[in-house]
Structures are given as C-alpha cells and as structure tokens.
XYZ file of N, CA and C in Angstrom:
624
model
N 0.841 -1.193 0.000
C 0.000 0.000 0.000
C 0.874 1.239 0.000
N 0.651 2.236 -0.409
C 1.198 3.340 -0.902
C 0.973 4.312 0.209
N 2.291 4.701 1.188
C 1.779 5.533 2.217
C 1.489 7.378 1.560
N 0.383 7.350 1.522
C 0.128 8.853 0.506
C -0.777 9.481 1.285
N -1.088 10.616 1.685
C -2.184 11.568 2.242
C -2.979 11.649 1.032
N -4.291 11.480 1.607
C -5.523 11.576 0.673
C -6.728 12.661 0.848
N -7.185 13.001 -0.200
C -8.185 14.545 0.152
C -9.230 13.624 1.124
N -10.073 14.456 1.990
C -11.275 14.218 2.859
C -12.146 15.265 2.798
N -13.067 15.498 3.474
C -13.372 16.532 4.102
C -14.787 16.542 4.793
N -14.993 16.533 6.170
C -15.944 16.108 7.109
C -17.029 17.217 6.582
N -18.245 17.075 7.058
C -19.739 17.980 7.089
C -19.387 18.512 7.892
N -19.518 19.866 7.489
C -19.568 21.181 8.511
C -20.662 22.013 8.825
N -20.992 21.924 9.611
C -22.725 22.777 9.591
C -22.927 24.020 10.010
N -21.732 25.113 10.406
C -21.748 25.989 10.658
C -20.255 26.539 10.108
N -20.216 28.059 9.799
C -18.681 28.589 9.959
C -18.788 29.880 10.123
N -17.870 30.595 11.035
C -18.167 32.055 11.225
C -16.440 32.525 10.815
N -16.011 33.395 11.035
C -15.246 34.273 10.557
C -14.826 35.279 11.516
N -14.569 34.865 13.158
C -14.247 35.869 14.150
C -13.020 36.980 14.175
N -12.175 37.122 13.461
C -11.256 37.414 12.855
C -10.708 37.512 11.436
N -10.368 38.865 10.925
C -9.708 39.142 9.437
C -8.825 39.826 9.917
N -8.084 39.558 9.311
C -6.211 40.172 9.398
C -5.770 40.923 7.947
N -5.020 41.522 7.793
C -4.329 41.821 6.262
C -3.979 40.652 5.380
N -3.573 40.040 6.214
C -3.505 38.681 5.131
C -3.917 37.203 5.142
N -4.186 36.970 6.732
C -4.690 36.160 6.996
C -5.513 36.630 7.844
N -6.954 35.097 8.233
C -8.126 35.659 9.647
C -7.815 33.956 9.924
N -8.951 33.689 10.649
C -9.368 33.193 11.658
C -10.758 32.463 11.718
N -10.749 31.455 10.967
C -11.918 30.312 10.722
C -12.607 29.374 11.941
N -14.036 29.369 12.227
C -14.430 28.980 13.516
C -15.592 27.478 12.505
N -15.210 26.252 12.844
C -16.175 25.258 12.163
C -16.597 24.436 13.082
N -18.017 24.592 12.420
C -18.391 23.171 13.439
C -18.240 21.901 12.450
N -17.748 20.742 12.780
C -17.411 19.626 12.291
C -18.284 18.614 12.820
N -18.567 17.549 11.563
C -19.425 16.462 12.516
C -17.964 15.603 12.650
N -18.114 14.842 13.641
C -17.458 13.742 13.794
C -17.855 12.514 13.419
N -16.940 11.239 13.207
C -17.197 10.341 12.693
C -18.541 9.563 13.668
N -18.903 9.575 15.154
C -19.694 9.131 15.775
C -21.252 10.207 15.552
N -20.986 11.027 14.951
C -22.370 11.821 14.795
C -22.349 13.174 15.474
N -21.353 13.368 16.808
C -21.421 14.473 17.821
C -20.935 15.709 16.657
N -20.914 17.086 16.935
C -20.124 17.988 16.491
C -19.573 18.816 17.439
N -18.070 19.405 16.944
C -17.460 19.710 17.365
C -16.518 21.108 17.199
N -16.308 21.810 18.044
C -15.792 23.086 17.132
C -14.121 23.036 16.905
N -14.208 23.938 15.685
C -12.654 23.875 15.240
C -12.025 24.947 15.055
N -11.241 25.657 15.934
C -10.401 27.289 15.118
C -9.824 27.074 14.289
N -9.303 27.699 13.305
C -7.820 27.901 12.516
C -7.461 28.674 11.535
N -6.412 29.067 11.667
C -6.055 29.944 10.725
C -6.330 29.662 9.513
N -6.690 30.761 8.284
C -6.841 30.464 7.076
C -5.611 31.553 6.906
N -4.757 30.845 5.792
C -3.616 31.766 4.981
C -3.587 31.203 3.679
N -2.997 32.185 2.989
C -3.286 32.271 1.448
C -2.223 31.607 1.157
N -1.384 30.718 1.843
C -0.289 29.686 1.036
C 1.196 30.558 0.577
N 1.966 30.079 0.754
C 3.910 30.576 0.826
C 4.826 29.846 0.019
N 5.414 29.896 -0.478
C 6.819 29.258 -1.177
C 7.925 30.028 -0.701
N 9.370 28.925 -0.579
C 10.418 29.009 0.137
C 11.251 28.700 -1.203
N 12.547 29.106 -0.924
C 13.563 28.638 -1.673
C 15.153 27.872 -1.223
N 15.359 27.230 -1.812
C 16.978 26.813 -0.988
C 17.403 27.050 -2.301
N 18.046 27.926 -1.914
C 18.799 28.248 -3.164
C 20.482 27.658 -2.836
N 20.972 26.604 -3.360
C 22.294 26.115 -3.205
C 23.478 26.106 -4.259
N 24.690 26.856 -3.815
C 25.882 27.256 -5.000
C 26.405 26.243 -5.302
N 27.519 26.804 -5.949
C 28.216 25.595 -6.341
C 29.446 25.082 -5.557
N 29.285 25.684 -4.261
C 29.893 25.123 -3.246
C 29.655 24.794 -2.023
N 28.532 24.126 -2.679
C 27.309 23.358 -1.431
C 27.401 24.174 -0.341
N 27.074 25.669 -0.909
C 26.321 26.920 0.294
C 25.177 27.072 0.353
N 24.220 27.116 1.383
C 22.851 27.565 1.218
C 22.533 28.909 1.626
N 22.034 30.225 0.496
C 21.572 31.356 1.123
C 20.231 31.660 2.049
N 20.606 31.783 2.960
C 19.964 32.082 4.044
C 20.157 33.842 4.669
N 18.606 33.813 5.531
C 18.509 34.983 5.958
C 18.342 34.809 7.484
N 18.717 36.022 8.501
C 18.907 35.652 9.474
C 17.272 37.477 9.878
N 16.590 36.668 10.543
C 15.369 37.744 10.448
C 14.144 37.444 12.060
N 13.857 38.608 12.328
C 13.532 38.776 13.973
C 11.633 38.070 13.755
N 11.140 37.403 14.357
C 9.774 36.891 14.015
C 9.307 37.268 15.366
N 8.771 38.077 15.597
C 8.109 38.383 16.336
C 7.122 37.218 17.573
N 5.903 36.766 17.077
C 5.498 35.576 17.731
C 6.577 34.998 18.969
N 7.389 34.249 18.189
C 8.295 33.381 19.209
C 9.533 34.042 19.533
N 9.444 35.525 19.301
C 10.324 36.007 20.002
C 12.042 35.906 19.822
N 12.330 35.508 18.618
C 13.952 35.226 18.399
C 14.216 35.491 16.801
N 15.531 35.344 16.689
C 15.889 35.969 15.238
C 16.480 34.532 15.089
N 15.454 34.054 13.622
C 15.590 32.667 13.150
C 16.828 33.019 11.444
N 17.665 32.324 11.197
C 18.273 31.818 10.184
C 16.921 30.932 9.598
N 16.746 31.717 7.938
C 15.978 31.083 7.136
C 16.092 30.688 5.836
N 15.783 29.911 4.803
C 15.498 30.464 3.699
C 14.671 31.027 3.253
N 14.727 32.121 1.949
C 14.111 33.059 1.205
C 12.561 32.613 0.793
N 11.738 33.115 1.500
C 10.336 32.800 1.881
C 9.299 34.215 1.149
N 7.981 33.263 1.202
C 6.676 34.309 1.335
C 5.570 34.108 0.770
N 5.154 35.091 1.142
C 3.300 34.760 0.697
C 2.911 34.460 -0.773
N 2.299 33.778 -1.162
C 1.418 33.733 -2.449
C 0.225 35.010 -2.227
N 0.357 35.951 -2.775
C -0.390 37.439 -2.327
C -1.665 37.244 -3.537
N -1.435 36.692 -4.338
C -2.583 36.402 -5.374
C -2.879 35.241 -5.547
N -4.544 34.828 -5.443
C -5.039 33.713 -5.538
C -4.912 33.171 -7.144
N -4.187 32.248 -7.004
C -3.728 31.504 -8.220
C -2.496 31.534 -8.696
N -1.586 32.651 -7.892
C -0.463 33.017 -8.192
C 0.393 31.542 -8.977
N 1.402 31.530 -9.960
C 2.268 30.793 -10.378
C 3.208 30.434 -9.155
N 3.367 29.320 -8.548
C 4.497 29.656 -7.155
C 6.126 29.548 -7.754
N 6.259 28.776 -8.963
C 7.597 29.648 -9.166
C 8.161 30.759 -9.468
N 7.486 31.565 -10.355
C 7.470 33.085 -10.063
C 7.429 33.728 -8.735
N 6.771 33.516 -7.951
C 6.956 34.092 -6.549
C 7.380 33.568 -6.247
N 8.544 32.413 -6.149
C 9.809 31.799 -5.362
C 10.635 32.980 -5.831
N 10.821 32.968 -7.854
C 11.708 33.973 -8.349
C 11.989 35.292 -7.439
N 10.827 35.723 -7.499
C 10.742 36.818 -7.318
C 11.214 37.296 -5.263
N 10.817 36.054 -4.499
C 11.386 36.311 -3.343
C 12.516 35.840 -3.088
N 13.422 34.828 -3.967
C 15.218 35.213 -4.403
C 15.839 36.459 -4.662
N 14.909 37.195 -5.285
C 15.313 38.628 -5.767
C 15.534 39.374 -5.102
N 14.260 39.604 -4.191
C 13.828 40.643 -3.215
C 14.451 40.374 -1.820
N 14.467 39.106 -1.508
C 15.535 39.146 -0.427
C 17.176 38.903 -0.367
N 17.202 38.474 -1.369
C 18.377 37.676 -1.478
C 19.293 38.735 -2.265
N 18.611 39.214 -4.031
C 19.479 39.187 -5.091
C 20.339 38.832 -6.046
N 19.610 37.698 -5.839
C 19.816 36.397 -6.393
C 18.674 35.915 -7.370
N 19.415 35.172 -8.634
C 18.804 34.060 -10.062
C 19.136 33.585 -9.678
N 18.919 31.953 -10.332
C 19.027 30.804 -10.269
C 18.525 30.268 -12.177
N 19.580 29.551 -12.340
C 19.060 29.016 -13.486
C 18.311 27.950 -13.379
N 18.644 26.784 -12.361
C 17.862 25.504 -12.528
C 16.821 25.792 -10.950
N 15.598 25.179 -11.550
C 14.767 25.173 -10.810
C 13.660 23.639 -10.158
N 13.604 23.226 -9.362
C 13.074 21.739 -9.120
C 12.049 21.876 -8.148
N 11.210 21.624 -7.694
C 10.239 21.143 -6.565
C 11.260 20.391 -5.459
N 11.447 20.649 -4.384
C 11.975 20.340 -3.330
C 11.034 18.996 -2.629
N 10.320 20.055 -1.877
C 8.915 19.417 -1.251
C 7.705 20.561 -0.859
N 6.956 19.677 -0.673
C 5.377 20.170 -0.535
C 5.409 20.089 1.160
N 4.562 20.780 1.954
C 4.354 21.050 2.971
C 3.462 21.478 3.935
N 2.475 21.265 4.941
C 1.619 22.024 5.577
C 2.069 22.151 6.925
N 2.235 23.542 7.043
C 3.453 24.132 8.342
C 3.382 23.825 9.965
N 1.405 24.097 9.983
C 0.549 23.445 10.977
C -0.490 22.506 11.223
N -0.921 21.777 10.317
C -2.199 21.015 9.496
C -3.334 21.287 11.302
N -3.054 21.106 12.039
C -3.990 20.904 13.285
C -4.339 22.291 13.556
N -3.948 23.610 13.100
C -4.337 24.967 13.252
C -4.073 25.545 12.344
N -3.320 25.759 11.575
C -3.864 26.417 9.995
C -3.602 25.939 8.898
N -4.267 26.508 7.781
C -4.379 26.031 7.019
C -3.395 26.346 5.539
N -2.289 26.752 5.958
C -0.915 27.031 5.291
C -0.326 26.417 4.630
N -0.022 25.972 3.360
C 0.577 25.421 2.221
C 1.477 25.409 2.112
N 3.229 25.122 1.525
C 4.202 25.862 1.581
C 4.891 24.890 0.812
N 5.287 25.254 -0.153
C 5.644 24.652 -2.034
C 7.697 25.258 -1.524
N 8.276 24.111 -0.799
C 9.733 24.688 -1.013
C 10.709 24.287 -2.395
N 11.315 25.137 -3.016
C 11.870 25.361 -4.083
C 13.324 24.836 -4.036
N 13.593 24.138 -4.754
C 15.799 24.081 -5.170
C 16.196 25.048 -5.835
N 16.831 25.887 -6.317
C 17.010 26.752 -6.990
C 19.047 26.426 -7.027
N 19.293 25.944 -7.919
C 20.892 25.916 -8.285
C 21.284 26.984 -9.415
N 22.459 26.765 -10.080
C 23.217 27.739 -11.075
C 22.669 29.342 -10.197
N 23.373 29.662 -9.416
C 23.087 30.815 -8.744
C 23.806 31.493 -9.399
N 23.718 32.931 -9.757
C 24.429 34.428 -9.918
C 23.464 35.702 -9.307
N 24.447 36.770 -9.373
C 23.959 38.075 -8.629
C 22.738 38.710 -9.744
N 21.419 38.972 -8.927
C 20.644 39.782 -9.480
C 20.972 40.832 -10.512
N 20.436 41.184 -11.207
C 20.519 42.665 -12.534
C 19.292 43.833 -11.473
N 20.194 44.806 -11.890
C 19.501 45.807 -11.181
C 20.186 46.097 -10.106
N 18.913 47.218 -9.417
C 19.291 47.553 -7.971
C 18.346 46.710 -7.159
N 19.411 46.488 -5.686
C 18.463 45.907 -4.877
C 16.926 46.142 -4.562
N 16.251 45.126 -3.966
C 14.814 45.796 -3.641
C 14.895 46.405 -2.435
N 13.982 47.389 -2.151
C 14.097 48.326 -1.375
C 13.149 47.548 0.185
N 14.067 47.181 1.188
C 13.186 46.372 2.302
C 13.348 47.927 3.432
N 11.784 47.196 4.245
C 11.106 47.424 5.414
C 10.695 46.849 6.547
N 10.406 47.649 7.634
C 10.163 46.755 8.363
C 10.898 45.581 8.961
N 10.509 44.430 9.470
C 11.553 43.629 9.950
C 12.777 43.289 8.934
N 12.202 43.361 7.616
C 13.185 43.508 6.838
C 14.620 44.291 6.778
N 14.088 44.915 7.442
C 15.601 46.121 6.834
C 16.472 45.817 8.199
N 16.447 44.956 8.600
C 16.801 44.424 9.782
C 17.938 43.364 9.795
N 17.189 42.917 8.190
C 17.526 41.466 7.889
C 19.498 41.107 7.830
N 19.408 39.804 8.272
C 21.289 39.610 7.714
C 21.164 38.681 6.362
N 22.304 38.877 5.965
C 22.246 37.921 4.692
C 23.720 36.551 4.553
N 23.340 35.470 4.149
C 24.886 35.094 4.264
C 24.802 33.769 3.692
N 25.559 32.915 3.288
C 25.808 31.411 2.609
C 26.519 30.570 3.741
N 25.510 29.482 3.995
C 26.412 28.195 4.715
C 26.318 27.228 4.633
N 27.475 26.590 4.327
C 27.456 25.150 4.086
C 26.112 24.744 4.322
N 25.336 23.699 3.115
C 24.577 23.031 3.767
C 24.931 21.859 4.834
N 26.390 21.315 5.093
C 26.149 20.287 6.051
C 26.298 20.885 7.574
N 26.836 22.391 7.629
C 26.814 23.012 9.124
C 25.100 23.331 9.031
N 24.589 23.800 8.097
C 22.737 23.671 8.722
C 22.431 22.823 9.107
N 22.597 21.721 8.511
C 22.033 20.275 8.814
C 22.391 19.856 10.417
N 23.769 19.885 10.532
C 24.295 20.247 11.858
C 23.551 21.001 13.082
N 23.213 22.167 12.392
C 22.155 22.992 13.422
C 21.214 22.601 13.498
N 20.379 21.614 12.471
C 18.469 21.200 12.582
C 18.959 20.250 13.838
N 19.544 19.295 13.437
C 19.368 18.278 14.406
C 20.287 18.538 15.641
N 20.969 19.404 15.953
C 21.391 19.609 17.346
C 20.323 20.739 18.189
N 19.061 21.328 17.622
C 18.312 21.996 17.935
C 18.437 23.037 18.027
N 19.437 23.805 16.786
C 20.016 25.394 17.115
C 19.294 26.360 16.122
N 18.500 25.189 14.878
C 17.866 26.117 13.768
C 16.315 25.673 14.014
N 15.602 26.353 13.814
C 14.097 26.034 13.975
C 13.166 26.065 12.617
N 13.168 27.393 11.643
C 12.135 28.030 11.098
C 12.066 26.967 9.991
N 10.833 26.625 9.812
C 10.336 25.464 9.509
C 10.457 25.142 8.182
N 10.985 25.923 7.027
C 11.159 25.742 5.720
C 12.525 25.232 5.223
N 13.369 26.011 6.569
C 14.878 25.430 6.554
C 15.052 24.560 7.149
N 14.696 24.013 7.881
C 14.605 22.252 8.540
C 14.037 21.605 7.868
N 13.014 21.488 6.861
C 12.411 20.734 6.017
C 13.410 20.727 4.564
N 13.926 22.157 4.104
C 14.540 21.706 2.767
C 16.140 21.592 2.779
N 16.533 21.675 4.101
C 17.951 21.252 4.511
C 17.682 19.631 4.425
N 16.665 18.856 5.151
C 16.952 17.561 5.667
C 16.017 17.054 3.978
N 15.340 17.565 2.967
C 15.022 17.302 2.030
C 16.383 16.912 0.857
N 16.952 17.949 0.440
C 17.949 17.905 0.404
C 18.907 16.494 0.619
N 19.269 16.431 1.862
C 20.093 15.595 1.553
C 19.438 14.267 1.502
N 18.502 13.818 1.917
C 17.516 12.637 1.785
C 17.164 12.162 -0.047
N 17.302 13.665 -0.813
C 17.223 13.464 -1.934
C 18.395 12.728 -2.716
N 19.462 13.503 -2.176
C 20.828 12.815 -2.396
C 21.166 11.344 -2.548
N 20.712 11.229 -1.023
C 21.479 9.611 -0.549
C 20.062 8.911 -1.863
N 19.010 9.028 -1.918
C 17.847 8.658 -2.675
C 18.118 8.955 -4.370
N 17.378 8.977 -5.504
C 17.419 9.332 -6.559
C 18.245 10.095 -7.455
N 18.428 11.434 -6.289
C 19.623 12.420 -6.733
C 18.488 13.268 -6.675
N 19.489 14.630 -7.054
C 18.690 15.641 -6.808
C 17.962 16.056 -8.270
N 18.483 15.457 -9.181
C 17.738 15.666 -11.066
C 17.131 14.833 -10.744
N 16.396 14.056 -10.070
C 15.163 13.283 -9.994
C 13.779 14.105 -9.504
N 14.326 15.055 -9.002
C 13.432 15.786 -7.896
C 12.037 16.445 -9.124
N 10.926 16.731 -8.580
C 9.488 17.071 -9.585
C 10.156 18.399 -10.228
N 9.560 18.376 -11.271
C 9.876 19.824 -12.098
C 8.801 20.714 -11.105
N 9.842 22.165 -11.771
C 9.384 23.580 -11.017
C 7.871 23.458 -11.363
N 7.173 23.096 -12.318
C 5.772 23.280 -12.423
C 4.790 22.255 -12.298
N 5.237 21.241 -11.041
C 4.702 20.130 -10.805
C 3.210 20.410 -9.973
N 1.857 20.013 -10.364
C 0.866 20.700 -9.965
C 1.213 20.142 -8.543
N 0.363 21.113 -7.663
C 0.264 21.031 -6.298
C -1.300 21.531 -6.167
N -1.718 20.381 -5.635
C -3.234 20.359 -5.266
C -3.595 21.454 -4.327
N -2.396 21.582 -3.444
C -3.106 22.098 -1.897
C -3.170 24.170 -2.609
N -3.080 24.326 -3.676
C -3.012 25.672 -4.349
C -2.775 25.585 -5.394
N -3.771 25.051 -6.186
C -3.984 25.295 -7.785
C -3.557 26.509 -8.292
N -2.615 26.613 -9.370
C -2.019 27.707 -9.785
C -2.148 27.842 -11.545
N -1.999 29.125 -12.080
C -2.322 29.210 -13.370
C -0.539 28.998 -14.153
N -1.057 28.234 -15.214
C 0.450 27.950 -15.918
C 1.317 29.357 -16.331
C-alpha cells in the first residue's frame, strides 16, 4: 500500500469568521465527527507561501537571518513568502522572493517538497523550491522594510545547517524541512530526480 495523504473533508454545519487580518483571519467550524457528535474547530486560514533553498556551487545555502516576532527570536531562514494572489504561479513568486531578499537568479529550478506548516491549526501550504546555477541579481536591490531592513544575509554550508536542525540550534520550519530534504534526496534518486518547477500542487492550484 502506498503511504500517501488523501483529500477528505468532514460535514460542517456551521462557519463564522471571528477574525480578518491583512492577510490572513481566523476560521471557527463546526465539524461532525465520525460518531455523529459535532465539534468546534479554530484555525487559521492563509493564502499559502513558497520558500527557496537556493544552493551554490559550493554546497552553500543562502539564508537569511530575520527577527519573528510571535516566538520572540531571530531565526536563520530560507528566502520565503506569501502567495499574495489567488492563483499566483508559485515559481514566479519563489523567483521573485530570491530577488527581493536575497538578489539572487538561479538558473535551474526543481520542486523540493510540498508542505503544511501546521495542518492541526492552519491552514498554510508551503511549495519549497531548489534553486541551483546561482548568480547576482541585474539591477538595484529591492528596497526592504520593516523587519526587513533588519535582515542579515549570508551562505552556509549546507552540512553546518544540517548540523544545526538536528542539534536543535535552527528552527524556522522551511529550513529544517529543505535542509533535511535535500540531503535525503541525495542519498535517494539524486537531486535531477526531484518534480519539475511546475509540478501541480493540489493544496493551491495555480495558473500555468
């Protein structure tokens, strides 16, 4: 049998909307359960993210080092963000948040892995990207704000990250997933095995 996650989706007989945010709110459901009772459910609704690992040609990974408020600490990440338009292409907005944070192309592009960040409280998608043949952006940098302009920038070995996931020193959840993706791909198929950049992804149907 094929261990695969499969679509569902229980009867809901109520939903309210106690919360809207700028980009995300706050979904309230009542669910039946499999015995008949119902039950209520919070969770975040978000409009879905793509990440990038962008890796050189001297097995560096660019990463950003950036303050997250919530949990209170400045996480080492990779180059992340929102899908801001429903239907958005997510390799274009991978492109485009290489650019904007980084300043950075990439010629080759692959599907990493697919992801849901919290499945038990929201409802967040997150399509992480390979991005190899790296060179420096054309142009001028993009102009950051906010926690942004805050941001550090820098390349490290991917095997000292890997180092940090599992000794418990890196956390933010796109770089623990496409660090330990990564090399799992390696020891496995290789990394030219990995899904092409425009491999559909159910959990955010996107226009070609």
């Amino acid at each position: 049998m094929a261990i695969k996650d499969t679509p569902e989706e229980w009867r809901v007989t109520a939903t309210t909307t106690p919360f809207r945010g700028n980009k995300t709110s706050v979904r309230s459901d009542d669910v039946v359960m499999p015995d008949g009772s119902v039950v209520s459910r919070d969770y975040q609704v978000h409009p879905g993210s793509v990440a990038v690992l962008a890796l050189d040609e001297q097995d560096r990974v660019v990463v950003l080092r950036q303050y997250r408020h919530p949990v209170r600490q400045k996480l080492w990440e990779i180059p992340a963000g929102l899908l801001d338009v429903p239907g958005e292409n997510p390799l274009r907005a991978a492109q485009r948040e290489l650019y904007e944070e980084a300043h950075v192309k990439a010629e080759e592009w692959n599907v990493l892995t697919d992801l849901y960040t919290t499945p038990g409280g929201c409802d967040e998608a997150v399509r992480i990207f390979l991005a190899r043949g790296l060179s420096a952006a054309d142009g001028d940098r993009f102009e950051v704000s906010e926690e942004e302009a805050d941001m550090e920038l820098d390349r490290v070995p991917l095997a000292d990250l890997a180092r940090g996931v599992l000794a418990g020193d890196l956390h933010n959840t796109c770089l623990v997933a496409g660090v330990l993706s990564v090399l799992a791909a390696r020891t496995g198929d290789g990394l030219d095995a990995l899904r092409p950049a425009d491999a559909p992804w159910p959990a955010r149907p996107f226009e070609a």
